[in-house]
Amino acid sequence: MCLDNLPQGRFERCVIGAGEASAMICAARADKTLLCVSKDDLLAPYRTKERRRHQELCTGLRASYNCPLRFEDFLTTLDDERTAVQSITPLQVAELQPRDRLLVCWS
């Protein structure tokens, strides 16, 4: 994430509990506004270690904090007439607008 991805103006940085994070994720998923991004191309054959660590993070968040993130949340599906192609949504495409909320989880 770089400053170009953030809107001009003020923003607030805070730490929230697992319950509030889970509620944010569930609400965004229900509103179809959940966008999960990764700096690593987790589908690339040479990124198996990163993919495993990412899956462990999602599993750990779910088991320890009831945080409903799934590996599939980080995928973008592009449909054309013949086939559907999935790709990891890269961190560089994340762009916030005023009043958007950003939740950061990392390992």
N, CA, C and O atoms as a GROMACS GRO file, in nm:
protein
  428
    1MET      N    1   0.086  -0.116   0.000
    1MET     CA    2   0.000   0.000   0.000
    1MET      C    3   0.090   0.122   0.000
    1MET      O    4   0.186   0.129   0.077
    2CYS      N    5   0.061   0.217  -0.084
    2CYS     CA    6   0.138   0.341  -0.084
    2CYS      C    7   0.043   0.458  -0.065
    2CYS      O    8  -0.079   0.440  -0.070
    3LEU      N    9   0.096   0.575  -0.044
    3LEU     CA   10   0.012   0.692  -0.018
    3LEU      C   11  -0.076   0.727  -0.136
    3LEU      O   12  -0.181   0.788  -0.118
    4ASP      N   13  -0.036   0.691  -0.258
    4ASP     CA   14  -0.120   0.719  -0.375
    4ASP      C   15  -0.252   0.643  -0.369
    4ASP      O   16  -0.348   0.683  -0.434
    5ASN      N   17  -0.258   0.535  -0.294
    5ASN     CA   18  -0.380   0.455  -0.283
    5ASN      C   19  -0.477   0.511  -0.179
    5ASN      O   20  -0.590   0.465  -0.168
    6LEU      N   21  -0.433   0.609  -0.104
    6LEU     CA   22  -0.516   0.665   0.003
    6LEU      C   23  -0.575   0.799  -0.041
    6LEU      O   24  -0.508   0.875  -0.110
    7PRO      N   25  -0.699   0.828  -0.002
    7PRO     CA   26  -0.759   0.956  -0.039
    7PRO      C   27  -0.693   1.070   0.039
    7PRO      O   28  -0.637   1.049   0.146
    8GLN      N   29  -0.700   1.189  -0.017
    8GLN     CA   30  -0.650   1.305   0.056
    8GLN      C   31  -0.739   1.331   0.175
    8GLN      O   32  -0.858   1.300   0.174
    9GLY      N   33  -0.680   1.387   0.277
    9GLY     CA   34  -0.758   1.418   0.397
    9GLY      C   35  -0.706   1.340   0.516
    9GLY      O   36  -0.597   1.284   0.513
   10ARG      N   37  -0.785   1.338   0.620
   10ARG     CA   38  -0.746   1.275   0.745
   10ARG      C   39  -0.790   1.130   0.747
   10ARG      O   40  -0.891   1.093   0.686
   11PHE      N   41  -0.715   1.050   0.817
   11PHE     CA   42  -0.759   0.914   0.844
   11PHE      C   43  -0.717   0.877   0.986
   11PHE      O   44  -0.629   0.939   1.045
   12GLU      N   45  -0.782   0.777   1.037
   12GLU     CA   46  -0.762   0.736   1.175
   12GLU      C   47  -0.703   0.596   1.178
   12GLU      O   48  -0.750   0.507   1.107
   13ARG      N   49  -0.602   0.577   1.259
   13ARG     CA   50  -0.542   0.445   1.278
   13ARG      C   51  -0.582   0.396   1.417
   13ARG      O   52  -0.563   0.467   1.516
   14CYS      N   53  -0.636   0.275   1.424
   14CYS     CA   54  -0.676   0.222   1.553
   14CYS      C   55  -0.663   0.070   1.552
   14CYS      O   56  -0.656   0.007   1.446
   15VAL      N   57  -0.661   0.013   1.670
   15VAL     CA   58  -0.658  -0.132   1.686
   15VAL      C   59  -0.798  -0.174   1.728
   15VAL      O   60  -0.857  -0.114   1.818
   16ILE      N   61  -0.852  -0.278   1.663
   16ILE     CA   62  -0.985  -0.326   1.697
   16ILE      C   63  -0.978  -0.471   1.741
   16ILE      O   64  -0.881  -0.541   1.712
   17GLY      N   65  -1.080  -0.515   1.808
   17GLY     CA   66  -1.085  -0.652   1.855
   17GLY      C   67  -1.129  -0.748   1.746
   17GLY      O   68  -1.176  -0.707   1.640
   18ALA      N   69  -1.112  -0.876   1.774
   18ALA     CA   70  -1.146  -0.980   1.677
   18ALA      C   71  -1.294  -0.978   1.641
   18ALA      O   72  -1.329  -1.000   1.525
   19GLY      N   73  -1.380  -0.953   1.737
   19GLY     CA   74  -1.524  -0.950   1.710
   19GLY      C   75  -1.561  -0.841   1.612
   19GLY      O   76  -1.640  -0.863   1.520
   20GLU      N   77  -1.504  -0.722   1.632
   20GLU     CA   78  -1.533  -0.611   1.541
   20GLU      C   79  -1.474  -0.638   1.402
   20GLU      O   80  -1.537  -0.605   1.301
   21ALA      N   81  -1.354  -0.696   1.397
   21ALA     CA   82  -1.294  -0.730   1.267
   21ALA      C   83  -1.381  -0.832   1.193
   21ALA      O   84  -1.405  -0.817   1.073
   22SER      N   85  -1.428  -0.934   1.264
   22SER     CA   86  -1.516  -1.034   1.201
   22SER      C   87  -1.644  -0.970   1.150
   22SER      O   88  -1.690  -1.002   1.041
   23ALA      N   89  -1.701  -0.880   1.229
   23ALA     CA   90  -1.824  -0.811   1.188
   23ALA      C   91  -1.799  -0.726   1.063
   23ALA      O   92  -1.883  -0.722   0.973
   24MET      N   93  -1.684  -0.658   1.057
   24MET     CA   94  -1.651  -0.578   0.939
   24MET      C   95  -1.639  -0.666   0.815
   24MET      O   96  -1.690  -0.631   0.708
   25ILE      N   97  -1.573  -0.780   0.829
   25ILE     CA   98  -1.554  -0.871   0.716
   25ILE      C   99  -1.688  -0.926   0.669
   25ILE      O  100  -1.716  -0.929   0.550
   26CYS      N  101  -1.770  -0.971   0.763
   26CYS     CA  102  -1.901  -1.027   0.728
   26CYS      C  103  -1.990  -0.922   0.661
   26CYS      O  104  -2.059  -0.953   0.564
   27ALA      N  105  -1.989  -0.799   0.713
   27ALA     CA  106  -2.070  -0.692   0.655
   27ALA      C  107  -2.023  -0.659   0.514
   27ALA      O  108  -2.104  -0.641   0.423
   28ALA      N  109  -1.891  -0.650   0.495
   28ALA     CA  110  -1.838  -0.620   0.362
   28ALA      C  111  -1.868  -0.732   0.264
   28ALA      O  112  -1.899  -0.706   0.148
   29ARG      N  113  -1.858  -0.856   0.309
   29ARG     CA  114  -1.891  -0.969   0.222
   29ARG      C  115  -2.038  -0.964   0.182
   29ARG      O  116  -2.072  -0.985   0.065
   30ALA      N  117  -2.127  -0.937   0.277
   30ALA     CA  118  -2.271  -0.929   0.249
   30ALA      C  119  -2.302  -0.815   0.153
   30ALA      O  120  -2.391  -0.827   0.068
   31ASP      N  121  -2.230  -0.703   0.166
   31ASP     CA  122  -2.250  -0.588   0.078
   31ASP      C  123  -2.177  -0.601  -0.055
   31ASP      O  124  -2.186  -0.514  -0.141
   32LYS      N  125  -2.103  -0.711  -0.070
   32LYS     CA  126  -2.021  -0.735  -0.190
   32LYS      C  127  -1.917  -0.624  -0.211
   32LYS      O  128  -1.886  -0.586  -0.324
   33THR      N  129  -1.863  -0.574  -0.099
   33THR     CA  130  -1.758  -0.472  -0.105
   33THR      C  131  -1.627  -0.523  -0.046
   33THR      O  132  -1.530  -0.448  -0.036
   34LEU      N  133  -1.623  -0.651  -0.007
   34LEU     CA  134  -1.500  -0.708   0.050
   34LEU      C  135  -1.396  -0.722  -0.061
   34LEU      O  136  -1.421  -0.788  -0.162
   35LEU      N  137  -1.281  -0.660  -0.041
   35LEU     CA  138  -1.171  -0.670  -0.135
   35LEU      C  139  -1.047  -0.708  -0.056
   35LEU      O  140  -0.997  -0.628   0.024
   36CYS      N  141  -0.999  -0.829  -0.076
   36CYS     CA  142  -0.878  -0.877  -0.007
   36CYS      C  143  -0.765  -0.879  -0.108
   36CYS      O  144  -0.781  -0.929  -0.220
   37VAL      N  145  -0.652  -0.824  -0.071
   37VAL     CA  146  -0.538  -0.813  -0.162
   37VAL      C  147  -0.414  -0.876  -0.099
   37VAL      O  148  -0.407  -0.895   0.022
   38SER      N  149  -0.317  -0.908  -0.184
   38SER     CA  150  -0.192  -0.967  -0.138
   38SER      C  151  -0.076  -0.908  -0.217
   38SER      O  152  -0.088  -0.882  -0.336
   39LYS      N  153   0.036  -0.887  -0.149
   39LYS     CA  154   0.154  -0.839  -0.221
   39LYS      C  155   0.222  -0.951  -0.299
   39LYS      O  156   0.300  -0.925  -0.391
   40ASP      N  157   0.192  -1.077  -0.264
   40ASP     CA  158   0.251  -1.192  -0.332
   40ASP      C  159   0.150  -1.254  -0.428
   40ASP      O  160   0.030  -1.256  -0.401
   41ASP      N  161   0.200  -1.303  -0.541
   41ASP     CA  162   0.115  -1.379  -0.634
   41ASP      C  163   0.106  -1.521  -0.579
   41ASP      O  164   0.188  -1.607  -0.610
   42LEU      N  165   0.004  -1.544  -0.498
   42LEU     CA  166  -0.008  -1.670  -0.424
   42LEU      C  167  -0.045  -1.788  -0.513
   42LEU      O  168  -0.042  -1.902  -0.466
   43LEU      N  169  -0.078  -1.765  -0.638
   43LEU     CA  170  -0.108  -1.874  -0.730
   43LEU      C  171   0.013  -1.914  -0.815
   43LEU      O  172   0.009  -2.015  -0.885
   44ALA      N  173   0.119  -1.836  -0.809
   44ALA     CA  174   0.238  -1.866  -0.888
   44ALA      C  175   0.305  -1.992  -0.836
   44ALA      O  176   0.316  -2.011  -0.715
   45PRO      N  177   0.351  -2.078  -0.927
   45PRO     CA  178   0.413  -2.204  -0.884
   45PRO      C  179   0.538  -2.184  -0.798
   45PRO      O  180   0.572  -2.271  -0.718
   46TYR      N  181   0.606  -2.071  -0.812
   46TYR     CA  182   0.727  -2.046  -0.734
   46TYR      C  183   0.697  -1.977  -0.600
   46TYR      O  184   0.789  -1.938  -0.529
   47ARG      N  185   0.570  -1.961  -0.566
   47ARG     CA  186   0.530  -1.896  -0.440
   47ARG      C  187   0.460  -1.994  -0.345
   47ARG      O  188   0.370  -1.953  -0.271
   48THR      N  189   0.500  -2.120  -0.346
   48THR     CA  190   0.432  -2.220  -0.263
   48THR      C  191   0.447  -2.189  -0.113
   48THR      O  192   0.353  -2.208  -0.036
   49LYS      N  193   0.564  -2.142  -0.072
   49LYS     CA  194   0.586  -2.109   0.069
   49LYS      C  195   0.493  -1.995   0.111
   49LYS      O  196   0.431  -2.002   0.217
   50GLU      N  197   0.484  -1.891   0.029
   50GLU     CA  198   0.398  -1.777   0.060
   50GLU      C  199   0.251  -1.819   0.064
   50GLU      O  200   0.175  -1.775   0.150
   51ARG      N  201   0.212  -1.905  -0.030
   51ARG     CA  202   0.073  -1.952  -0.033
   51ARG      C  203   0.041  -2.032   0.094
   51ARG      O  204  -0.064  -2.013   0.155
   52ARG      N  205   0.132  -2.121   0.133
   52ARG     CA  206   0.111  -2.201   0.254
   52ARG      C  207   0.100  -2.111   0.376
   52ARG      O  208   0.011  -2.130   0.459
   53ARG      N  209   0.189  -2.013   0.388
   53ARG     CA  210   0.185  -1.920   0.502
   53ARG      C  211   0.055  -1.839   0.503
   53ARG      O  212  -0.002  -1.811   0.609
   54HIS      N  213   0.009  -1.801   0.385
   54HIS     CA  214  -0.115  -1.725   0.374
   54HIS      C  215  -0.234  -1.811   0.417
   54HIS      O  216  -0.323  -1.764   0.488
   55GLN      N  217  -0.237  -1.936   0.372
   55GLN     CA  218  -0.344  -2.027   0.412
   55GLN      C  219  -0.340  -2.052   0.563
   55GLN      O  220  -0.444  -2.062   0.628
   56GLU      N  221  -0.219  -2.063   0.619
   56GLU     CA  222  -0.206  -2.081   0.764
   56GLU      C  223  -0.258  -1.958   0.839
   56GLU      O  224  -0.320  -1.972   0.944
   57LEU      N  225  -0.231  -1.839   0.785
   57LEU     CA  226  -0.282  -1.717   0.847
   57LEU      C  227  -0.435  -1.717   0.849
   57LEU      O  228  -0.495  -1.689   0.952
   58CYS      N  229  -0.497  -1.748   0.735
   58CYS     CA  230  -0.644  -1.753   0.729
   58CYS      C  231  -0.699  -1.858   0.825
   58CYS      O  232  -0.798  -1.832   0.895
   59THR      N  233  -0.637  -1.975   0.830
   59THR     CA  234  -0.682  -2.082   0.920
   59THR      C  235  -0.666  -2.040   1.065
   59THR      O  236  -0.755  -2.062   1.147
   60GLY      N  237  -0.552  -1.979   1.098
   60GLY     CA  238  -0.527  -1.934   1.235
   60GLY      C  239  -0.623  -1.824   1.278
   60GLY      O  240  -0.672  -1.826   1.391
   61LEU      N  241  -0.650  -1.730   1.190
   61LEU     CA  242  -0.745  -1.624   1.223
   61LEU      C  243  -0.885  -1.680   1.247
   61LEU      O  244  -0.956  -1.636   1.337
   62ARG      N  245  -0.922  -1.777   1.165
   62ARG     CA  246  -1.054  -1.840   1.179
   62ARG      C  247  -1.062  -1.920   1.310
   62ARG      O  248  -1.160  -1.909   1.384
   63ALA      N  249  -0.959  -1.999   1.339
   63ALA     CA  250  -0.959  -2.086   1.458
   63ALA      C  251  -0.946  -2.006   1.588
   63ALA      O  252  -1.016  -2.035   1.685
   64SER      N  253  -0.858  -1.908   1.590
   64SER     CA  254  -0.830  -1.836   1.714
   64SER      C  255  -0.924  -1.718   1.740
   64SER      O  256  -0.954  -1.686   1.855
   65TYR      N  257  -0.969  -1.654   1.633
   65TYR     CA  258  -1.046  -1.530   1.650
   65TYR      C  259  -1.182  -1.532   1.582
   65TYR      O  260  -1.252  -1.431   1.580
   66ASN      N  261  -1.220  -1.646   1.525
   66ASN     CA  262  -1.346  -1.657   1.452
   66ASN      C  263  -1.353  -1.553   1.340
   66ASN      O  264  -1.460  -1.500   1.310
   67CYS      N  265  -1.239  -1.524   1.280
   67CYS     CA  266  -1.230  -1.426   1.172
   67CYS      C  267  -1.254  -1.498   1.040
   67CYS      O  268  -1.177  -1.588   1.004
   68PRO      N  269  -1.358  -1.462   0.967
   68PRO     CA  270  -1.403  -1.542   0.853
   68PRO      C  271  -1.330  -1.519   0.721
   68PRO      O  272  -1.392  -1.527   0.616
   69LEU      N  273  -1.201  -1.491   0.723
   69LEU     CA  274  -1.128  -1.476   0.597
   69LEU      C  275  -1.096  -1.611   0.538
   69LEU      O  276  -1.059  -1.705   0.609
   70ARG      N  277  -1.111  -1.621   0.406
   70ARG     CA  278  -1.080  -1.744   0.333
   70ARG      C  279  -0.980  -1.711   0.223
   70ARG      O  280  -0.973  -1.597   0.176
   71PHE      N  281  -0.904  -1.809   0.183
   71PHE     CA  282  -0.810  -1.790   0.073
   71PHE      C  283  -0.883  -1.738  -0.051
   71PHE      O  284  -0.830  -1.654  -0.123
   72GLU      N  285  -1.003  -1.788  -0.074
   72GLU     CA  286  -1.081  -1.752  -0.192
   72GLU      C  287  -1.118  -1.603  -0.193
   72GLU      O  288  -1.145  -1.547  -0.299
   73ASP      N  289  -1.118  -1.539  -0.076
   73ASP     CA  290  -1.149  -1.396  -0.069
   73ASP      C  291  -1.043  -1.312  -0.141
   73ASP      O  292  -1.069  -1.198  -0.177
   74PHE      N  293  -0.926  -1.369  -0.160
   74PHE     CA  294  -0.815  -1.296  -0.223
   74PHE      C  295  -0.810  -1.318  -0.374
   74PHE      O  296  -0.718  -1.269  -0.440
   75LEU      N  297  -0.907  -1.391  -0.428
   75LEU     CA  298  -0.909  -1.421  -0.570
   75LEU      C  299  -1.005  -1.330  -0.645
   75LEU      O  300  -1.110  -1.292  -0.593
   76THR      N  301  -0.966  -1.294  -0.766
   76THR     CA  302  -1.052  -1.224  -0.859
   76THR      C  303  -1.081  -1.320  -0.973
   76THR      O  304  -0.989  -1.382  -1.026
   77THR      N  305  -1.207  -1.333  -1.010
   77THR     CA  306  -1.244  -1.421  -1.120
   77THR      C  307  -1.279  -1.337  -1.241
   77THR      O  308  -1.362  -1.247  -1.235
   78LEU      N  309  -1.214  -1.368  -1.352
   78LEU     CA  310  -1.240  -1.301  -1.479
   78LEU      C  311  -1.308  -1.401  -1.570
   78LEU      O  312  -1.249  -1.503  -1.607
   79ASP      N  313  -1.431  -1.374  -1.606
   79ASP     CA  314  -1.507  -1.464  -1.693
   79ASP      C  315  -1.502  -1.413  -1.836
   79ASP      O  316  -1.527  -1.295  -1.862
   80ASP      N  317  -1.469  -1.501  -1.926
   80ASP     CA  318  -1.492  -1.470  -2.066
   80ASP      C  319  -1.587  -1.577  -2.119
   80ASP      O  320  -1.631  -1.664  -2.043
   81GLU      N  321  -1.617  -1.574  -2.243
   81GLU     CA  322  -1.718  -1.664  -2.298
   81GLU      C  323  -1.679  -1.810  -2.290
   81GLU      O  324  -1.766  -1.897  -2.280
   82ARG      N  325  -1.551  -1.839  -2.293
   82ARG     CA  326  -1.506  -1.979  -2.298
   82ARG      C  327  -1.463  -2.035  -2.164
   82ARG      O  328  -1.481  -2.154  -2.137
   83THR      N  329  -1.405  -1.951  -2.079
   83THR     CA  330  -1.349  -2.003  -1.955
   83THR      C  331  -1.345  -1.895  -1.847
   83THR      O  332  -1.353  -1.776  -1.877
   84ALA      N  333  -1.334  -1.938  -1.724
   84ALA     CA  334  -1.316  -1.845  -1.612
   84ALA      C  335  -1.171  -1.856  -1.565
   84ALA      O  336  -1.118  -1.966  -1.551
   85VAL      N  337  -1.108  -1.744  -1.541
   85VAL     CA  338  -0.970  -1.739  -1.497
   85VAL      C  339  -0.966  -1.671  -1.360
   85VAL      O  340  -1.030  -1.568  -1.339
   86GLN      N  341  -0.892  -1.731  -1.268
   86GLN     CA  342  -0.878  -1.671  -1.136
   86GLN      C  343  -0.737  -1.617  -1.118
   86GLN      O  344  -0.640  -1.673  -1.169
   87SER      N  345  -0.728  -1.508  -1.045
   87SER     CA  346  -0.601  -1.443  -1.017
   87SER      C  347  -0.606  -1.387  -0.876
   87SER      O  348  -0.714  -1.355  -0.824
   88ILE      N  349  -0.491  -1.374  -0.815
   88ILE     CA  350  -0.482  -1.306  -0.686
   88ILE      C  351  -0.501  -1.157  -0.711
   88ILE      O  352  -0.447  -1.102  -0.807
   89THR      N  353  -0.577  -1.092  -0.626
   89THR     CA  354  -0.595  -0.947  -0.638
   89THR      C  355  -0.471  -0.880  -0.579
   89THR      O  356  -0.447  -0.892  -0.459
   90PRO      N  357  -0.392  -0.810  -0.662
   90PRO     CA  358  -0.266  -0.754  -0.612
   90PRO      C  359  -0.287  -0.632  -0.522
   90PRO      O  360  -0.381  -0.554  -0.539
   91LEU      N  361  -0.199  -0.618  -0.427
   91LEU     CA  362  -0.202  -0.507  -0.333
   91LEU      C  363  -0.204  -0.372  -0.405
   91LEU      O  364  -0.268  -0.278  -0.359
   92GLN      N  365  -0.136  -0.364  -0.518
   92GLN     CA  366  -0.124  -0.237  -0.589
   92GLN      C  367  -0.256  -0.184  -0.642
   92GLN      O  368  -0.266  -0.065  -0.672
   93VAL      N  369  -0.359  -0.269  -0.655
   93VAL     CA  370  -0.487  -0.221  -0.707
   93VAL      C  371  -0.579  -0.168  -0.598
   93VAL      O  372  -0.683  -0.110  -0.627
   94ALA      N  373  -0.542  -0.188  -0.473
   94ALA     CA  374  -0.626  -0.139  -0.362
   94ALA      C  375  -0.627   0.013  -0.364
   94ALA      O  376  -0.522   0.077  -0.365
   95GLU      N  377  -0.746   0.069  -0.363
   95GLU     CA  378  -0.760   0.213  -0.361
   95GLU      C  379  -0.876   0.248  -0.269
   95GLU      O  380  -0.986   0.196  -0.283
   96LEU      N  381  -0.850   0.336  -0.176
   96LEU     CA  382  -0.952   0.377  -0.080
   96LEU      C  383  -1.017   0.507  -0.124
   96LEU      O  384  -0.952   0.595  -0.180
   97GLN      N  385  -1.144   0.516  -0.098
   97GLN     CA  386  -1.220   0.638  -0.121
   97GLN      C  387  -1.257   0.696   0.016
   97GLN      O  388  -1.253   0.624   0.116
   98PRO      N  389  -1.293   0.824   0.021
   98PRO     CA  390  -1.337   0.879   0.149
   98PRO      C  391  -1.448   0.792   0.210
   98PRO      O  392  -1.538   0.746   0.140
   99ARG      N  393  -1.439   0.771   0.338
   99ARG     CA  394  -1.533   0.691   0.419
   99ARG      C  395  -1.515   0.540   0.403
   99ARG      O  396  -1.586   0.463   0.468
  100ASP      N  397  -1.422   0.494   0.318
  100ASP     CA  398  -1.391   0.351   0.312
  100ASP      C  399  -1.320   0.310   0.440
  100ASP      O  400  -1.259   0.392   0.508
  101ARG      N  401  -1.330   0.183   0.471
  101ARG     CA  402  -1.261   0.128   0.588
  101ARG      C  403  -1.157   0.029   0.539
  101ARG      O  404  -1.181  -0.047   0.445
  102LEU      N  405  -1.042   0.029   0.604
  102LEU     CA  406  -0.931  -0.059   0.569
  102LEU      C  407  -0.897  -0.143   0.692
  102LEU      O  408  -0.875  -0.088   0.800
  103LEU      N  409  -0.894  -0.273   0.675
  103LEU     CA  410  -0.856  -0.365   0.781
  103LEU      C  411  -0.730  -0.437   0.734
  103LEU      O  412  -0.729  -0.496   0.627
  104VAL      N  413  -0.624  -0.431   0.814
  104VAL     CA  414  -0.496  -0.491   0.776
  104VAL      C  415  -0.467  -0.609   0.866
  104VAL      O  416  -0.466  -0.596   0.989
  105CYS      N  417  -0.443  -0.725   0.806
  105CYS     CA  418  -0.396  -0.845   0.876
  105CYS      C  419  -0.269  -0.889   0.806
  105CYS      O  420  -0.264  -0.890   0.683
  106TRP      N  421  -0.168  -0.925   0.879
  106TRP     CA  422  -0.046  -0.973   0.816
  106TRP      C  423   0.020  -1.076   0.904
  106TRP      O  424  -0.008  -1.089   1.024
  107SER      N  425   0.110  -1.150   0.839
  107SER     CA  426   0.186  -1.250   0.915
  107SER      C  427   0.333  -1.219   0.906
  107SER      O  428   0.414  -1.291   0.964
   0.00000   0.00000   0.00000
